[in-house]
Coordinates of C-alpha atoms in Angstrom, one line a residue:
M1 CA -13.1 69.8 -45.1
Q2 CA -13.9 67.6 -48.1
H3 CA -10.8 65.4 -47.4
D4 CA -12.0 65.0 -43.8
L5 CA -15.4 64.0 -45.0
I6 CA -14.1 61.3 -47.4
A7 CA -11.7 60.0 -44.7
Q8 CA -14.6 59.8 -42.2
A9 CA -16.7 57.9 -44.8
R10 CA -13.9 55.5 -45.6
T11 CA -13.4 54.7 -41.9
W12 CA -17.2 54.0 -41.6
L13 CA -17.1 51.9 -44.8
A14 CA -14.2 49.7 -43.4
E15 CA -16.4 48.7 -40.4
D16 CA -19.8 48.4 -42.1
P17 CA -21.0 44.7 -41.9
D18 CA -23.8 45.1 -44.4
P19 CA -22.9 44.5 -48.1
E20 CA -25.9 46.7 -49.2
T21 CA -24.9 49.8 -47.3
R22 CA -21.2 49.2 -48.0
E23 CA -22.0 49.3 -51.8
E24 CA -24.2 52.4 -51.3
L25 CA -21.5 54.3 -49.4
A26 CA -18.7 53.1 -51.7
A27 CA -20.6 54.6 -54.7
L28 CA -21.0 57.9 -52.9
I29 CA -17.3 58.1 -52.1
E30 CA -16.4 57.1 -55.7
A31 CA -18.7 59.7 -57.1
G32 CA -17.4 62.4 -54.7
D33 CA -20.9 63.2 -53.7
T34 CA -19.9 65.5 -50.8
D35 CA -23.4 66.9 -50.4
E36 CA -24.9 63.5 -49.7
L37 CA -22.0 62.4 -47.6
A38 CA -22.2 65.6 -45.6
A39 CA -25.9 64.9 -44.8
R40 CA -25.1 61.3 -43.7
F41 CA -22.1 62.3 -41.6
A42 CA -23.4 65.5 -40.1
G43 CA -23.6 63.8 -36.7
T44 CA -25.2 60.7 -35.4
L45 CA -28.9 59.6 -35.0
Q46 CA -29.8 60.7 -31.6
F47 CA -31.0 58.1 -29.1
G48 CA -33.9 59.6 -27.1
T49 CA -37.1 58.6 -25.4
A50 CA -38.4 57.2 -28.7
G51 CA -35.2 55.2 -29.1
L52 CA -33.9 55.6 -32.7
R53 CA -35.9 56.4 -35.8
G54 CA -34.7 57.5 -39.2
E55 CA -34.3 56.8 -42.9
L56 CA -32.5 53.6 -44.0
G57 CA -29.1 54.0 -45.6
A58 CA -25.3 54.1 -44.9
G59 CA -23.7 56.5 -42.4
P60 CA -24.2 57.6 -38.8
M61 CA -27.3 59.8 -39.6
R62 CA -29.2 56.8 -41.1
M63 CA -30.7 53.6 -39.8
N64 CA -28.4 50.7 -40.6
R65 CA -26.7 47.7 -39.1
S66 CA -23.7 49.6 -37.9
V67 CA -25.9 52.1 -36.0
V68 CA -28.1 49.3 -34.6
I69 CA -25.1 47.3 -33.4
R70 CA -23.7 50.3 -31.6
A71 CA -27.1 51.0 -30.0
A72 CA -27.4 47.4 -28.9
A73 CA -23.9 47.4 -27.4
G74 CA -24.7 50.7 -25.5
L75 CA -27.9 49.2 -24.2
A76 CA -26.1 46.0 -23.1
A77 CA -23.5 48.1 -21.3
Y78 CA -26.2 50.1 -19.6
L79 CA -28.1 47.0 -18.5
K80 CA -24.9 45.5 -17.0
A81 CA -24.1 48.7 -15.2
Q82 CA -27.6 48.5 -13.7
G83 CA -26.8 45.0 -12.3
H84 CA -28.5 43.0 -15.0
E85 CA -25.6 40.8 -16.0
G86 CA -27.1 37.6 -17.4
G87 CA -30.6 39.1 -17.6
L88 CA -33.0 38.3 -20.4
V89 CA -33.6 40.8 -23.3
V90 CA -36.6 40.1 -25.5
I91 CA -36.5 41.3 -29.1
G92 CA -39.4 41.9 -31.5
Y93 CA -39.5 43.2 -35.0
D94 CA -42.0 44.3 -37.7
A95 CA -42.0 43.5 -41.4
R96 CA -40.1 46.6 -42.6
Y97 CA -36.9 46.6 -44.7
K98 CA -34.0 45.4 -42.5
S99 CA -36.1 44.7 -39.4
A100 CA -35.2 41.0 -39.2
D101 CA -31.5 41.9 -39.7
F102 CA -31.6 44.5 -36.9
A103 CA -33.3 42.1 -34.5
R104 CA -30.7 39.4 -35.2
D105 CA -27.8 41.8 -34.7
T106 CA -29.3 42.9 -31.4
A107 CA -29.6 39.3 -30.2
A108 CA -26.0 38.6 -31.2
V109 CA -24.7 41.7 -29.4
M110 CA -26.7 40.9 -26.2
T111 CA -25.4 37.3 -26.2
G112 CA -21.8 38.5 -26.8
A113 CA -22.1 40.9 -23.9
G114 CA -23.1 38.2 -21.4
L115 CA -26.9 38.8 -21.4
R116 CA -29.5 36.3 -22.6
A117 CA -31.5 37.1 -25.7
A118 CA -34.8 35.8 -27.0
V119 CA -36.3 36.8 -30.4
L120 CA -40.0 36.7 -31.2
P121 CA -40.8 33.9 -33.7
R122 CA -41.7 36.2 -36.6
P123 CA -42.8 39.8 -37.4
L124 CA -45.5 40.5 -34.8
P125 CA -47.3 43.6 -33.3
T126 CA -45.3 45.8 -31.0
P127 CA -47.8 45.1 -28.1
V128 CA -46.8 41.4 -28.2
L129 CA -43.2 42.4 -27.5
A130 CA -44.4 44.8 -24.7
Y131 CA -46.4 41.9 -23.2
A132 CA -43.6 39.4 -23.6
I133 CA -41.2 41.5 -21.4
R134 CA -43.4 41.2 -18.3
H135 CA -44.6 37.7 -19.2
L136 CA -41.0 36.3 -19.5
G137 CA -39.5 38.4 -16.6
A138 CA -37.1 40.2 -19.0
V139 CA -34.8 43.0 -17.9
A140 CA -35.4 44.9 -21.1
G141 CA -37.0 44.6 -24.5
V142 CA -36.3 46.0 -28.0
E143 CA -38.8 46.4 -30.8
V144 CA -37.4 47.1 -34.3
T145 CA -40.1 49.2 -35.9
A146 CA -40.8 52.6 -37.4
S147 CA -44.5 52.3 -36.6
H148 CA -46.4 54.4 -39.2
N149 CA -43.4 56.3 -40.7
P150 CA -42.7 56.2 -44.5
P151 CA -41.4 53.0 -46.1
R152 CA -37.8 54.0 -46.2
D153 CA -37.7 54.5 -42.4
N154 CA -36.9 52.1 -39.6
G155 CA -36.5 52.5 -35.8
Y156 CA -35.4 50.9 -32.5
K157 CA -37.7 51.2 -29.5
V158 CA -36.4 50.3 -26.0
Y159 CA -38.4 49.1 -23.0
L160 CA -37.1 48.3 -19.5
G161 CA -38.1 45.4 -17.4
D162 CA -41.4 47.0 -16.2
G163 CA -42.6 46.7 -19.7
S164 CA -42.7 50.5 -20.3
Q165 CA -40.8 52.5 -22.8
I166 CA -37.7 54.3 -21.5
V167 CA -38.0 57.8 -20.0
P168 CA -35.3 60.2 -18.6
P169 CA -32.8 59.7 -17.2
A170 CA -32.5 56.2 -18.7
D171 CA -32.5 57.5 -22.3
G172 CA -29.6 59.8 -21.6
E173 CA -27.6 57.2 -19.8
I174 CA -28.1 54.7 -22.7
A175 CA -27.2 57.4 -25.2
A176 CA -23.9 58.0 -23.2
A177 CA -23.2 54.2 -23.2
I178 CA -23.8 54.1 -27.0
A179 CA -21.4 57.0 -27.5
A180 CA -18.7 55.1 -25.5
V181 CA -18.9 52.0 -27.6
G182 CA -16.0 53.1 -29.9
P183 CA -15.0 50.8 -32.9
L184 CA -17.6 48.4 -34.0
A185 CA -15.3 45.5 -33.3
N186 CA -15.7 46.2 -29.6
A187 CA -19.2 44.8 -29.9
V188 CA -18.8 41.0 -29.8
R189 CA -21.3 39.3 -32.1
P190 CA -21.4 35.5 -31.9
K191 CA -23.1 33.6 -34.7
D192 CA -25.6 31.9 -32.3
G193 CA -26.4 31.4 -28.7
W194 CA -29.7 33.2 -28.4
E195 CA -33.2 31.7 -28.3
T196 CA -35.9 32.1 -31.0
L197 CA -39.2 31.9 -29.1
G198 CA -42.0 29.7 -30.3
E199 CA -45.7 30.5 -30.8
E200 CA -46.4 30.0 -27.1
V201 CA -45.5 33.6 -26.3
L202 CA -48.1 34.7 -28.8
D203 CA -50.6 32.2 -27.5
A204 CA -50.1 33.6 -24.0
Y205 CA -50.7 37.2 -25.3
L206 CA -53.9 36.1 -27.1
A207 CA -55.2 34.3 -24.0
R208 CA -54.7 37.6 -22.2
T209 CA -56.6 39.6 -24.8
D210 CA -59.9 37.9 -23.6
A211 CA -59.5 39.7 -20.3
V212 CA -60.3 43.1 -21.7
L213 CA -63.9 41.9 -22.5
A214 CA -66.8 41.5 -20.0
A215 CA -67.9 38.0 -19.4
G216 CA -71.0 37.2 -21.4
S217 CA -71.0 40.5 -23.3
P218 CA -72.5 40.6 -26.8
R219 CA -70.1 39.9 -29.7
T220 CA -72.2 40.6 -32.7
A221 CA -70.6 43.7 -34.3
R222 CA -69.3 43.0 -37.9
A223 CA -66.0 44.8 -38.8
V224 CA -64.0 45.5 -41.9
Y225 CA -60.3 45.4 -41.0
T226 CA -57.1 46.7 -42.5
A227 CA -53.6 46.0 -41.3
M228 CA -52.2 48.9 -43.5
H229 CA -49.6 46.4 -45.0
G230 CA -48.4 45.7 -41.5
V231 CA -48.2 42.8 -39.1
G232 CA -51.7 43.0 -37.5
T233 CA -53.8 40.7 -39.6
S234 CA -53.0 37.3 -38.2
V235 CA -53.0 38.4 -34.6
L236 CA -56.2 40.5 -34.8
T237 CA -58.2 37.9 -36.6
A238 CA -57.0 35.3 -34.0
A239 CA -58.1 37.5 -31.2
F240 CA -61.5 38.1 -32.7
E241 CA -62.0 34.4 -33.3
R242 CA -61.1 33.6 -29.7
A243 CA -63.5 36.2 -28.4
G244 CA -66.4 35.0 -30.6
F245 CA -66.8 38.0 -32.8
P246 CA -67.8 37.6 -36.5
E247 CA -64.7 37.1 -38.7
P248 CA -63.6 40.6 -39.9
V249 CA -63.8 41.3 -43.6
L250 CA -60.2 42.0 -44.7
V251 CA -59.1 44.8 -46.9
T252 CA -57.3 42.3 -49.0
E253 CA -55.0 44.8 -50.8
Q254 CA -53.5 45.7 -47.4
A255 CA -53.8 42.5 -45.4
E256 CA -50.3 41.0 -45.9
P257 CA -47.1 42.6 -44.6
D258 CA -45.3 44.6 -47.4
P259 CA -42.5 47.0 -46.5
A260 CA -43.1 49.0 -49.7
F261 CA -46.6 50.0 -48.5
P262 CA -47.7 50.1 -52.1
T263 CA -51.3 51.4 -51.7
V264 CA -50.6 54.4 -49.3
A265 CA -48.5 57.5 -49.4
F266 CA -48.0 57.2 -45.6
P267 CA -49.0 54.0 -43.7
N268 CA -50.9 55.9 -41.1
P269 CA -54.7 55.7 -40.8
E270 CA -54.8 59.4 -40.0
E271 CA -53.2 60.4 -43.3
P272 CA -55.4 61.5 -46.2
G273 CA -56.2 58.6 -48.5
A274 CA -54.8 55.9 -46.2
M275 CA -58.3 54.6 -45.4
D276 CA -59.8 54.8 -49.0
L277 CA -59.5 51.1 -49.7
A278 CA -61.1 50.3 -46.3
F279 CA -64.0 52.7 -47.1
A280 CA -64.5 51.0 -50.5
T281 CA -64.5 47.5 -48.9
A282 CA -67.0 48.7 -46.3
R283 CA -69.3 50.1 -48.9
R284 CA -69.4 46.6 -50.4
A285 CA -69.6 44.6 -47.1
A286 CA -71.9 47.0 -45.1
P287 CA -70.3 46.2 -41.7
D288 CA -71.1 47.9 -38.4
L289 CA -67.6 49.5 -38.2
I290 CA -64.2 49.7 -39.8
I291 CA -61.1 48.9 -37.7
A292 CA -57.6 49.8 -38.9
N293 CA -54.2 49.2 -37.3
D294 CA -51.0 51.0 -38.2
P295 CA -48.2 48.8 -39.5
D296 CA -46.9 47.6 -36.1
A297 CA -50.5 47.3 -34.8
D298 CA -50.0 49.4 -31.6
R299 CA -52.6 52.0 -32.8
C300 CA -56.2 51.5 -33.6
A301 CA -58.4 53.6 -35.9
V302 CA -62.2 53.4 -36.1
A303 CA -64.6 54.5 -38.8
V304 CA -68.4 54.3 -38.6
P305 CA -71.4 54.6 -41.1
D306 CA -72.5 58.2 -41.3
T307 CA -75.1 59.2 -44.0
A308 CA -74.1 62.9 -43.4
T309 CA -70.5 62.2 -44.6
E310 CA -69.6 62.0 -48.3
G311 CA -69.0 58.3 -49.1
G312 CA -71.2 57.2 -46.2
W313 CA -68.3 56.5 -43.7
R314 CA -66.6 58.7 -41.2
M315 CA -63.3 58.3 -39.4
L316 CA -63.6 58.9 -35.7
R317 CA -60.9 61.1 -34.2
G318 CA -58.6 59.5 -31.7
D319 CA -60.2 61.7 -29.0
E320 CA -63.7 60.4 -29.9
V321 CA -62.6 56.8 -29.6
G322 CA -60.8 57.6 -26.4
A323 CA -64.0 59.1 -24.9
L324 CA -66.1 56.2 -26.1
L325 CA -63.9 53.5 -24.6
A326 CA -63.8 55.5 -21.3
A327 CA -67.6 55.7 -21.2
H328 CA -67.8 52.0 -22.0
L329 CA -65.5 51.1 -19.2
V330 CA -67.4 53.4 -16.8
E331 CA -70.6 51.6 -17.8
R332 CA -68.9 48.3 -17.0
G333 CA -68.1 49.5 -13.5
V334 CA -64.3 49.5 -13.6
S335 CA -62.2 51.1 -10.9
G336 CA -58.8 52.8 -11.1
V337 CA -57.2 55.8 -12.7
F338 CA -57.9 57.1 -16.2
A339 CA -55.0 58.9 -17.8
E340 CA -54.1 60.8 -21.0
S341 CA -51.5 63.0 -22.4
I342 CA -51.8 66.8 -22.3
V343 CA -52.5 66.9 -26.1
S344 CA -55.6 64.8 -25.8
S345 CA -59.2 66.0 -25.2
S346 CA -60.2 67.3 -21.7
L347 CA -63.4 65.2 -22.1
L348 CA -61.7 62.2 -20.4
G349 CA -61.2 64.2 -17.2
R350 CA -64.9 65.1 -17.1
I351 CA -65.9 61.5 -17.7
A352 CA -63.6 60.3 -14.9
Q353 CA -64.7 63.0 -12.5
K354 CA -68.4 62.3 -13.0
A355 CA -67.7 58.6 -12.4
G356 CA -65.7 59.2 -9.3
L357 CA -62.5 57.8 -10.8
G358 CA -59.0 59.1 -10.5
Y359 CA -57.6 61.1 -13.5
E360 CA -54.1 62.2 -14.5
E361 CA -52.6 64.1 -17.3
T362 CA -49.1 63.3 -18.5
L363 CA -46.6 64.4 -21.1
T364 CA -47.0 63.1 -24.6
G365 CA -46.4 59.4 -25.1
F366 CA -47.3 56.1 -23.6
K367 CA -43.9 56.0 -21.9
W368 CA -45.5 58.5 -19.5
I369 CA -49.1 57.3 -19.5
A370 CA -48.1 53.7 -18.7
R371 CA -46.3 54.9 -15.5
V372 CA -49.4 56.4 -13.9
D373 CA -50.0 54.8 -10.5
G374 CA -53.2 52.7 -10.4
L375 CA -53.7 53.1 -14.2
R376 CA -56.8 51.3 -15.5
Y377 CA -57.2 53.0 -18.9
G378 CA -55.0 55.4 -20.8
Y379 CA -55.3 57.0 -24.2
E380 CA -53.7 59.5 -26.6
E381 CA -55.3 61.3 -29.4
A382 CA -52.9 59.8 -32.0
L383 CA -55.0 56.6 -32.0
G384 CA -53.3 55.0 -29.0
Y385 CA -55.2 53.1 -26.3
C386 CA -54.0 51.1 -23.3
V387 CA -57.0 49.0 -22.1
D388 CA -55.1 46.3 -20.3
P389 CA -52.2 48.0 -18.4
E390 CA -51.4 44.9 -16.3
G391 CA -50.8 42.9 -19.6
V392 CA -49.4 45.5 -21.9
R393 CA -48.0 48.8 -20.5
D394 CA -48.1 50.5 -23.8
K395 CA -50.7 51.3 -26.5
D396 CA -52.2 48.2 -28.0
G397 CA -54.2 48.2 -31.2
I398 CA -55.3 44.7 -30.9
T399 CA -57.0 44.8 -27.4
A400 CA -58.3 48.3 -28.2
A401 CA -60.0 46.8 -31.3
L402 CA -61.6 44.1 -29.2
L403 CA -63.0 46.7 -26.8
V404 CA -64.4 48.9 -29.6
A405 CA -66.0 45.8 -31.1
E406 CA -67.6 44.9 -27.7
L407 CA -68.9 48.5 -27.3
A408 CA -70.3 48.5 -30.9
S409 CA -72.0 45.1 -30.1
V410 CA -73.6 46.4 -26.8
L411 CA -74.9 49.4 -28.7
K412 CA -76.1 47.3 -31.6
E413 CA -78.2 45.2 -29.2
Q414 CA -79.8 48.4 -28.0
G415 CA -80.5 49.6 -31.6
R416 CA -77.9 52.4 -31.2
T417 CA -74.5 53.3 -32.6
L418 CA -71.2 54.8 -31.6
L419 CA -72.4 58.1 -32.9
D420 CA -75.4 58.0 -30.6
L421 CA -73.1 57.5 -27.6
L422 CA -71.0 60.4 -28.8
D423 CA -74.2 62.5 -28.8
D424 CA -74.9 61.4 -25.2
L425 CA -71.4 62.4 -24.1
A426 CA -71.8 65.9 -25.7
L427 CA -75.1 66.4 -23.9
A428 CA -73.6 65.3 -20.6
H429 CA -70.3 67.2 -20.7
G430 CA -70.5 69.7 -23.6
L431 CA -69.5 69.2 -27.2
H432 CA -65.7 68.7 -27.2
A433 CA -64.4 69.3 -30.7
T434 CA -60.8 68.6 -31.5
D435 CA -58.5 69.1 -34.5
Q436 CA -54.9 69.2 -35.4
L437 CA -52.7 71.6 -37.4
S438 CA -49.8 69.4 -38.5
V439 CA -47.0 70.7 -40.8
R440 CA -44.5 68.2 -42.2
V441 CA -41.2 69.9 -43.1
E442 CA -38.0 69.1 -45.0
D443 CA -36.0 71.7 -43.1
L444 CA -36.2 71.3 -39.3
T445 CA -35.3 75.0 -38.8
V446 CA -38.9 75.8 -39.9
I447 CA -40.1 74.1 -36.7
A448 CA -37.5 75.8 -34.5
N449 CA -38.3 79.2 -36.0
A450 CA -42.0 78.7 -35.5
M451 CA -41.5 77.8 -31.8
A452 CA -39.2 80.8 -31.3
R453 CA -41.7 83.1 -32.9
L454 CA -44.5 81.9 -30.7
R455 CA -42.3 82.2 -27.6
E456 CA -41.3 85.8 -28.5
Q457 CA -44.8 86.9 -29.6
P458 CA -47.5 84.7 -28.1
P459 CA -50.9 85.3 -29.5
T460 CA -53.4 87.3 -27.4
A461 CA -56.5 85.9 -29.2
L462 CA -57.3 83.1 -31.7
A463 CA -60.6 82.9 -33.6
G464 CA -61.8 85.9 -31.6
L465 CA -61.3 84.0 -28.3
A466 CA -59.1 85.7 -25.8
V467 CA -55.9 83.8 -24.7
T468 CA -56.3 83.7 -20.9
S469 CA -53.0 82.0 -20.2
A470 CA -49.8 81.1 -22.1
E471 CA -47.4 78.5 -20.7
D472 CA -44.0 77.6 -21.9
L473 CA -43.8 73.9 -21.1
S474 CA -40.0 73.8 -21.5
Q475 CA -40.0 75.4 -18.0
G476 CA -42.0 72.5 -16.5
T477 CA -45.1 72.9 -14.4
P478 CA -46.0 71.7 -10.9
A479 CA -47.6 68.6 -12.5
L480 CA -45.3 68.0 -15.5
P481 CA -41.5 67.7 -16.2
P482 CA -40.1 70.1 -18.8
T483 CA -40.9 69.4 -22.5
D484 CA -40.5 71.5 -25.7
G485 CA -44.1 72.8 -26.0
L486 CA -46.4 75.7 -25.6
R487 CA -49.9 75.6 -24.0
Y488 CA -52.6 78.3 -24.5
Q489 CA -55.8 78.4 -22.5
L490 CA -58.6 80.4 -24.2
E491 CA -62.2 81.2 -23.3
G492 CA -63.7 77.8 -24.1
A493 CA -60.7 76.4 -26.0
R494 CA -57.2 75.1 -25.6
V495 CA -54.2 74.9 -27.9
I496 CA -50.9 73.0 -27.5
V497 CA -48.0 73.4 -29.9
R498 CA -45.0 71.0 -30.0
P499 CA -42.5 69.4 -32.4
S500 CA -43.2 65.7 -33.1
G501 CA -40.9 63.3 -31.2
T502 CA -40.8 60.8 -34.1
E503 CA -41.3 62.7 -37.4
P504 CA -40.2 66.0 -39.0
K505 CA -43.5 67.7 -38.1
L506 CA -44.8 70.6 -36.1
K507 CA -48.0 69.6 -34.3
C508 CA -50.6 71.9 -33.0
Y509 CA -53.5 70.3 -31.0
L510 CA -56.7 72.3 -30.8
E511 CA -59.8 71.8 -28.7
V512 CA -63.0 73.8 -28.2
V513 CA -65.8 73.1 -25.8
V514 CA -69.3 74.2 -26.8
P515 CA -72.2 73.9 -24.3
V516 CA -75.2 72.0 -25.5
A517 CA -78.7 72.4 -23.8
D518 CA -80.5 69.5 -25.6
A519 CA -80.3 67.1 -28.5
A520 CA -81.9 69.8 -30.8
G521 CA -78.9 72.0 -30.1
L522 CA -76.3 69.5 -31.3
P523 CA -76.1 70.4 -35.0
A524 CA -75.6 74.1 -34.1
A525 CA -73.0 73.2 -31.5
R526 CA -71.1 71.1 -34.0
A527 CA -71.2 73.9 -36.6
R528 CA -69.9 76.4 -34.0
G529 CA -67.2 73.9 -32.9
A530 CA -66.0 73.5 -36.5
E531 CA -66.1 77.3 -37.1
L532 CA -64.0 78.0 -34.1
L533 CA -61.5 75.2 -34.9
A534 CA -61.1 76.5 -38.4
G535 CA -60.5 80.1 -37.1
I536 CA -58.0 78.9 -34.5
K537 CA -56.1 76.9 -37.1
Q538 CA -55.9 79.9 -39.4
D539 CA -54.9 82.4 -36.7
L540 CA -52.3 80.0 -35.2
A541 CA -50.7 79.3 -38.5
A542 CA -50.3 83.1 -39.0
A543 CA -48.9 83.6 -35.5
A544 CA -46.4 80.8 -36.0
G545 CA -45.4 81.9 -39.5
I546 CA -46.3 78.6 -41.0

């Protein structure tokens, strides 16, 4: 067994084109570190609907140039089999370690396979790549990013020519084509022959961002902005300047791209501590709101002044921002379909119904939301918002930030705030309170065991609320294809449990709806909502054995 492992590692080493990972792997072989080698050669990173994502390093279970070259060769073979010989593939990348290398390798493989390749001019937000696919008439797009994952991760996200991320069966067909690549030498990689795009593609994206705002709307809201060490700063500030908003006050410590993400444990605005520098900047600058992007700027977080919160600032939940943007679009008189994933708040459906708009629920991820017929607006609780589906069929943290700033400006002119509008929505539709129980694990069997335990012994009550139905979503429903998840309906509440598709996490999404008769009843309703959420979280953790 040990001899086979060393032989496997030596075979990989002989093909590896990257001096850094070659040196790393050679040292492991030399040291006879079979535990580490076994972890790296336990299989291959699986290509799925999120593409590839994993820790950087040598070997087939890590993200590296060898894995990326194989992925690109498989994607090229798939595209040619679909009749796209000679078609254009656009490639974007963020500022993480190895992103530029992975983008260049992808361009070389596509060129060598007889496709045309065009690479974005520099590290740019993921939505710029999603826009460029449709703008340039490409047959596919690749974004090299690990979004908000830890610094040592990177990833490979694939879009097809409609500008949406891949869904089954395309993911399985691409995975099969990757598995068929064989030796790395099979992937021809010329030294040149692809195009590096100029700034005009970004200019076209920025010109499109204006379309999300209403003509003549107020543009007075002042924002503090953090890019979370990612690629958002230059694009967001340019978009705000074009639109006529005040120049955002930057969180200078996090404004420039830095793959080490030195000021945050995890570069995700939802993680504890990630927004601390933004809050400190806001306490000095006294803006109307804080806007944060994740490192590839496809997500948008919002915080608002709140005297009831310690430190004077409160992060809005993704569901709250999702409802606020929906209410704003309804007020502007939009038409079309509102859509969200099943893990997001049911409040969106109530807003759409009252406005006479279409509404659809999809599986988790914008790969599903973006495919809804007639989509006008889509959101997901994990800070993702699609406010211009004709331009970007994916979540877009730049255009979402513009729309939030427009809404804050409209309310400011009325002497009101985003919190006032949230109160209005609670009075109109009931107080919708959401929370998440999220468990990060080292050992993935913890997640599998928790799911198995819940399937074998589903809870009958949580926080004293009776479970009225328990669905195993792996069986599919009349409205949804199968997915690994569980959904519980309770009296006045809902719970969904699923493994994360991009991180080693078990995620449980909780919602309670508390009726509110009048404004005087809001504090009691909020207290009741918080009490129920805490109880559900505690009981669910016990039921899942986590």
